[in-house]
PDB file of C-alpha atoms in Angstrom:
ATOM      1  CA  MET D 490      35.691  43.629 -30.128  1.00 71.00           C
ATOM      2  CA  MET D 491      39.403  43.189 -27.870  1.00 70.00           C
ATOM      3  CA  LYS D 492      38.636  45.717 -25.379  1.00 73.00           C
ATOM      4  CA  SER D 493      36.040  43.796 -24.608  1.00 70.00           C
ATOM      5  CA  ILE D 494      37.231  40.785 -24.228  1.00 75.00           C
ATOM      6  CA  ILE D 495      40.030  42.538 -21.892  1.00 73.00           C
ATOM      7  CA  ALA D 496      37.592  43.815 -20.089  1.00 68.00           C
ATOM      8  CA  GLY D 497      36.075  40.970 -19.951  1.00 70.00           C
ATOM      9  CA  LEU D 498      38.784  38.132 -18.647  1.00 66.00           C
ATOM     10  CA  ALA D 499      40.515  41.012 -16.065  1.00 66.00           C
ATOM     11  CA  GLY D 500      37.220  41.210 -14.891  1.00 65.00           C
ATOM     12  CA  THR D 501      36.577  37.157 -14.557  1.00 68.00           C
ATOM     13  CA  ALA D 502      40.009  37.296 -12.967  1.00 64.00           C
ATOM     14  CA  LEU D 503      39.586  39.686  -9.775  1.00 61.00           C
ATOM     15  CA  LEU D 504      36.031  37.710  -9.261  1.00 61.00           C
ATOM     16  CA  THR D 505      37.949  34.737  -9.045  1.00 59.00           C
ATOM     17  CA  THR D 506      40.487  36.017  -6.961  1.00 54.00           C
ATOM     18  CA  VAL D 507      38.009  37.645  -4.481  1.00 52.00           C
ATOM     19  CA  ALA D 508      36.562  33.971  -4.967  1.00 51.00           C
ATOM     20  CA  PHE D 509      39.971  32.477  -3.246  1.00 54.00           C
ATOM     21  CA  ALA D 510      40.057  34.702  -1.067  1.00 53.00           C
ATOM     22  CA  GLN D 511      36.838  33.687   0.441  1.00 56.00           C
ATOM     23  CA  SER D 512      37.557  30.174   0.749  1.00 52.00           C
ATOM     24  CA  PRO D 513      38.639  29.301   4.108  1.00 57.00           C
ATOM     25  CA  THR D 514      41.773  27.564   5.441  1.00 55.00           C
ATOM     26  CA  ALA D 515      42.221  24.151   7.295  1.00 57.00           C
ATOM     27  CA  THR D 516      43.843  24.521   9.664  1.00 56.00           C
ATOM     28  CA  THR D 517      45.337  21.138  11.491  1.00 57.00           C
ATOM     29  CA  ASP D 518      46.548  23.041  14.790  1.00 58.00           C
ATOM     30  CA  LYS D 519      42.802  23.782  15.951  1.00 58.00           C
ATOM     31  CA  ALA D 520      41.832  22.040  19.026  1.00 56.00           C
ATOM     32  CA  PRO D 521      38.444  20.130  18.603  1.00 55.00           C
ATOM     33  CA  THR D 522      34.828  22.009  19.135  1.00 55.00           C
ATOM     34  CA  ALA D 523      32.516  21.420  21.974  1.00 54.00           C
ATOM     35  CA  ALA D 524      29.792  20.015  20.060  1.00 54.00           C
ATOM     36  CA  THR D 525      32.642  17.116  18.953  1.00 54.00           C
ATOM     37  CA  ALA D 526      33.713  16.453  22.207  1.00 56.00           C
ATOM     38  CA  THR D 527      30.396  16.123  24.157  1.00 61.00           C
ATOM     39  CA  THR D 528      29.023  13.971  21.683  1.00 59.00           C
ATOM     40  CA  THR D 529      27.295  11.064  22.545  1.00 59.00           C
ATOM     41  CA  SER D 530      26.816   7.637  20.609  1.00 61.00           C
ATOM     42  CA  THR D 531      25.061   7.384  17.132  1.00 68.00           C
ATOM     43  CA  THR D 532      22.485   4.821  18.351  1.00 68.00           C
ATOM     44  CA  ALA D 533      19.905   5.143  21.092  1.00 64.00           C
ATOM     45  CA  SER D 534      18.110   1.722  21.960  1.00 69.00           C
ATOM     46  CA  GLY D 535      15.422   1.460  24.666  1.00 72.00           C
ATOM     47  CA  GLN D 536      14.703   5.540  23.677  1.00 76.00           C
ATOM     48  CA  TRP D 537      11.522   6.390  22.396  1.00 77.00           C
ATOM     49  CA  ARG D 538      10.953   9.538  19.459  1.00 78.00           C
ATOM     50  CA  THR D 539       8.188  11.867  20.743  1.00 81.00           C
ATOM     51  CA  SER D 540       7.561  12.171  17.237  1.00 80.00           C
ATOM     52  CA  LYS D 541       5.693   8.737  16.973  1.00 79.00           C
ATOM     53  CA  MET D 542       3.323   9.061  20.125  1.00 84.00           C
ATOM     54  CA  ASP D 543       1.957  10.996  18.006  1.00 85.00           C
ATOM     55  CA  GLY D 544      -1.768   9.017  17.829  1.00 87.00           C
ATOM     56  CA  LEU D 545      -0.754   6.483  20.230  1.00 88.00           C
ATOM     57  CA  LYS D 546      -3.944   5.034  21.122  1.00 91.00           C
ATOM     58  CA  VAL D 547      -4.401   5.743  24.994  1.00 93.00           C
ATOM     59  CA  TYR D 548      -6.743   2.731  26.746  1.00 91.00           C
ATOM     60  CA  ASN D 549      -8.049   2.404  30.338  1.00 92.00           C
ATOM     61  CA  GLU D 550      -7.429  -0.187  32.692  1.00 90.00           C
ATOM     62  CA  ALA D 551     -11.147  -2.201  31.352  1.00 90.00           C
ATOM     63  CA  ASN D 552      -9.183  -2.114  27.447  1.00 90.00           C
ATOM     64  CA  GLU D 553     -11.664   0.472  26.265  1.00 91.00           C
ATOM     65  CA  ASN D 554      -9.668   3.220  24.070  1.00 91.00           C
ATOM     66  CA  ILE D 555     -10.408   6.437  25.523  1.00 93.00           C
ATOM     67  CA  GLY D 556      -8.872   8.348  22.712  1.00 92.00           C
ATOM     68  CA  THR D 557      -5.399   9.348  21.570  1.00 92.00           C
ATOM     69  CA  ILE D 558      -2.004  11.428  22.301  1.00 93.00           C
ATOM     70  CA  ASN D 559      -1.943  14.639  20.311  1.00 93.00           C
ATOM     71  CA  ASP D 560       0.179  16.095  21.763  1.00 93.00           C
ATOM     72  CA  LEU D 561       3.590  16.177  24.540  1.00 93.00           C
ATOM     73  CA  LEU D 562       4.098  19.573  26.391  1.00 94.00           C
ATOM     74  CA  MET D 563       7.734  19.903  27.704  1.00 94.00           C
ATOM     75  CA  ASP D 564       8.953  21.899  30.606  1.00 95.00           C
ATOM     76  CA  LYS D 565      12.148  23.991  29.914  1.00 95.00           C
ATOM     77  CA  ASN D 566      15.034  21.626  30.759  1.00 95.00           C
ATOM     78  CA  GLY D 567      13.318  19.264  28.371  1.00 92.00           C
ATOM     79  CA  ASP D 568      10.569  17.088  30.567  1.00 93.00           C
ATOM     80  CA  ILE D 569       8.316  15.744  28.984  1.00 93.00           C
ATOM     81  CA  LYS D 570       5.131  17.128  32.067  1.00 95.00           C
ATOM     82  CA  ILE D 571       1.902  17.218  30.305  1.00 95.00           C
ATOM     83  CA  ALA D 572      -0.059  14.636  27.801  1.00 94.00           C
ATOM     84  CA  VAL D 573      -2.559  16.096  25.231  1.00 95.00           C
ATOM     85  CA  ILE D 574      -5.327  13.978  24.690  1.00 94.00           C
ATOM     86  CA  GLY D 575      -7.936  13.873  21.990  1.00 93.00           C
ATOM     87  CA  VAL D 576     -11.337  12.607  23.207  1.00 92.00           C
ATOM     88  CA  GLY D 577     -13.971  11.849  21.015  1.00 87.00           C
ATOM     89  CA  GLY D 578     -14.377  13.798  17.205  1.00 78.00           C
ATOM     90  CA  PHE D 579     -13.755  11.962  13.525  1.00 78.00           C
ATOM     91  CA  LEU D 580     -10.934  12.106  11.979  1.00 73.00           C
ATOM     92  CA  GLY D 581      -9.954  15.516  14.111  1.00 65.00           C
ATOM     93  CA  LEU D 582     -13.063  16.893  14.401  1.00 78.00           C
ATOM     94  CA  GLY D 583     -15.157  17.765  16.849  1.00 83.00           C
ATOM     95  CA  GLU D 584     -12.312  16.311  19.306  1.00 89.00           C
ATOM     96  CA  HIS D 585     -12.874  16.828  22.460  1.00 93.00           C
ATOM     97  CA  LEU D 586      -8.863  17.585  23.741  1.00 94.00           C
ATOM     98  CA  VAL D 587      -7.914  17.470  28.088  1.00 95.00           C
ATOM     99  CA  ALA D 588      -4.271  18.062  29.672  1.00 96.00           C
ATOM    100  CA  VAL D 589      -3.395  14.847  31.952  1.00 96.00           C
ATOM    101  CA  PRO D 590      -0.397  15.136  33.804  1.00 95.00           C
ATOM    102  CA  TYR D 591       2.565  12.528  31.875  1.00 93.00           C
ATOM    103  CA  GLU D 592       3.014  10.726  34.943  1.00 95.00           C
ATOM    104  CA  LYS D 593       0.250   9.299  34.809  1.00 95.00           C
ATOM    105  CA  LEU D 594       0.596   7.246  31.913  1.00 93.00           C
ATOM    106  CA  LYS D 595       1.972   3.291  31.319  1.00 91.00           C
ATOM    107  CA  PHE D 596       2.977   3.268  28.013  1.00 87.00           C
ATOM    108  CA  VAL D 597       2.950  -0.292  27.172  1.00 86.00           C
ATOM    109  CA  ASN D 598       5.023  -2.052  24.105  1.00 83.00           C
ATOM    110  CA  GLU D 599       2.446  -5.249  23.702  1.00 80.00           C
ATOM    111  CA  ALA D 600      -0.705  -5.420  21.907  1.00 82.00           C
ATOM    112  CA  VAL D 601      -3.791  -4.665  23.546  1.00 77.00           C
ATOM    113  CA  ALA D 602      -4.654  -8.136  25.135  1.00 72.00           C
ATOM    114  CA  TYR D 603      -8.615  -9.165  23.633  1.00 64.00           C
ATOM    115  CA  THR D 604      -9.635 -12.183  24.395  1.00 50.00           C
ATOM    116  CA  GLY D 605     -12.836 -13.999  22.551  1.00 49.00           C
ATOM    117  CA  THR D 606     -15.472 -11.523  19.987  1.00 51.00           C
ATOM    118  CA  GLY D 607     -15.785  -8.141  20.025  1.00 50.00           C
ATOM    119  CA  THR D 608     -14.502  -5.981  23.393  1.00 48.00           C
ATOM    120  CA  ASN D 609     -13.796  -7.616  26.749  1.00 46.00           C
ATOM    121  CA  PRO D 610     -14.339  -4.920  29.549  1.00 47.00           C
ATOM    122  CA  GLY D 611     -12.872  -7.909  31.761  1.00 45.00           C
ATOM    123  CA  ALA D 612      -9.339  -8.006  30.184  1.00 47.00           C
ATOM    124  CA  LYS D 613      -6.295  -6.806  30.797  1.00 46.00           C
ATOM    125  CA  PRO D 614      -3.833  -4.692  28.845  1.00 44.00           C
ATOM    126  CA  ALA D 615      -0.607  -6.733  28.701  1.00 45.00           C
ATOM    127  CA  ALA D 616       1.600  -6.299  32.798  1.00 44.00           C
ATOM    128  CA  THR D 617       5.176  -5.192  31.194  1.00 45.00           C
ATOM    129  CA  THR D 618       4.237  -1.621  31.628  1.00 46.00           C
ATOM    130  CA  THR D 619       6.640   1.758  31.927  1.00 49.00           C
ATOM    131  CA  THR D 620       4.725   5.066  33.746  1.00 50.00           C
ATOM    132  CA  GLY D 621       5.526   8.025  32.942  1.00 54.00           C
ATOM    133  CA  ALA D 622       7.211   8.811  36.040  1.00 47.00           C
ATOM    134  CA  ALA D 623      10.027   6.001  35.099  1.00 45.00           C
ATOM    135  CA  THR D 624      12.866   7.385  34.072  1.00 42.00           C
ATOM    136  CA  GLY D 625      16.520   7.081  33.004  1.00 42.00           C
ATOM    137  CA  THR D 626      20.135   8.833  34.312  1.00 40.00           C
ATOM    138  CA  ASP D 627      19.182  11.675  31.882  1.00 43.00           C
ATOM    139  CA  ASN D 628      15.384  12.571  33.545  1.00 42.00           C
ATOM    140  CA  LYS D 629      13.669  11.466  29.892  1.00 43.00           C
ATOM    141  CA  PRO D 630      11.001   7.831  30.405  1.00 45.00           C
ATOM    142  CA  ALA D 631      12.940   5.155  30.982  1.00 44.00           C
ATOM    143  CA  ALA D 632      11.409   1.964  27.992  1.00 41.00           C
ATOM    144  CA  THR D 633      10.769  -1.431  28.831  1.00 41.00           C
ATOM    145  CA  ALA D 634      12.070  -3.807  25.644  1.00 39.00           C
ATOM    146  CA  THR D 635      10.639  -6.588  25.137  1.00 41.00           C
ATOM    147  CA  SER D 636      12.388  -7.698  22.577  1.00 41.00           C
ATOM    148  CA  THR D 637      16.078  -7.229  20.860  1.00 40.00           C
ATOM    149  CA  THR D 638      14.460  -5.125  18.766  1.00 51.00           C
ATOM    150  CA  SER D 639      13.017  -1.397  19.143  1.00 57.00           C
ATOM    151  CA  LYS D 640      10.121  -0.137  17.245  1.00 74.00           C
ATOM    152  CA  TRP D 641      11.338   3.412  18.923  1.00 77.00           C
ATOM    153  CA  TYR D 642       7.381   3.728  20.265  1.00 77.00           C
ATOM    154  CA  PRO D 643       5.525   2.059  22.612  1.00 80.00           C
ATOM    155  CA  ASP D 644       2.541   0.274  21.208  1.00 83.00           C
ATOM    156  CA  HIS D 645      -0.495   1.814  23.477  1.00 89.00           C
ATOM    157  CA  VAL D 646      -0.810   3.801  26.762  1.00 89.00           C
ATOM    158  CA  VAL D 647      -3.275   3.397  29.605  1.00 91.00           C
ATOM    159  CA  PHE D 648      -4.812   5.647  31.589  1.00 93.00           C
ATOM    160  CA  ASN D 649      -7.193   4.992  34.581  1.00 91.00           C
ATOM    161  CA  ALA D 650     -10.641   7.096  32.897  1.00 92.00           C
ATOM    162  CA  SER D 651     -13.181   6.669  30.709  1.00 91.00           C
ATOM    163  CA  LYS D 652     -14.401   7.963  27.788  1.00 91.00           C
ATOM    164  CA  ASP D 653     -16.720   9.945  29.629  1.00 92.00           C
ATOM    165  CA  GLU D 654     -14.427  11.011  32.503  1.00 93.00           C
ATOM    166  CA  LEU D 655     -12.222  12.731  29.613  1.00 92.00           C
ATOM    167  CA  LYS D 656     -15.044  13.925  27.878  1.00 92.00           C
ATOM    168  CA  SER D 657     -16.013  16.144  31.358  1.00 93.00           C
ATOM    169  CA  MET D 658     -12.485  17.803  32.221  1.00 94.00           C
ATOM    170  CA  PRO D 659     -12.237  21.183  31.412  1.00 94.00           C
ATOM    171  CA  GLU D 660     -11.134  21.580  27.291  1.00 94.00           C
ATOM    172  CA  PHE D 661      -7.322  22.078  26.776  1.00 93.00           C
ATOM    173  CA  LYS D 662      -6.308  25.110  24.380  1.00 92.00           C
ATOM    174  CA  TYR D 663      -3.023  26.431  23.405  1.00 88.00           C
ATOM    175  CA  SER D 664      -1.976  29.672  23.635  1.00 86.00           C
ATOM    176  CA  GLU D 665      -0.891  32.143  21.365  1.00 71.00           C
TER     177      GLU D 665
END
């Protein structure tokens, strides 16, 4: 019995020594890492979250809902080049996906302006827009903020086409 206790204590001491030997030691003479040196501010006012763009409604110039953004495709530099818009369908079933150039989209921060009851084909979206081509210094879309608080995404998108024109475009398919 005593041999078992001594063997157990010796094994525990051996494992503890190995564990302490693997712990990194803190030194203060090291230079800061590159990631620390290049970190930007922790706030990003005026920026949009791409995760919030998924499902954003797309309207045409006549204020008709023509689809929703399903995806944004970017090049290897991180510049968004294509918006995949879903047209028609119900809850994603029977939806026709089309790819449109990102710079052809206009982003609107105000809600769609409706006048009267029902749909009004003559009503125009609010005037404050930003096109996909409008970019900041980092080649990312520049937001036009209409208030001091940002909700991290625009209200809707305007694309100059009808729902039928989008449906007649070639269907976009993701390559495997």
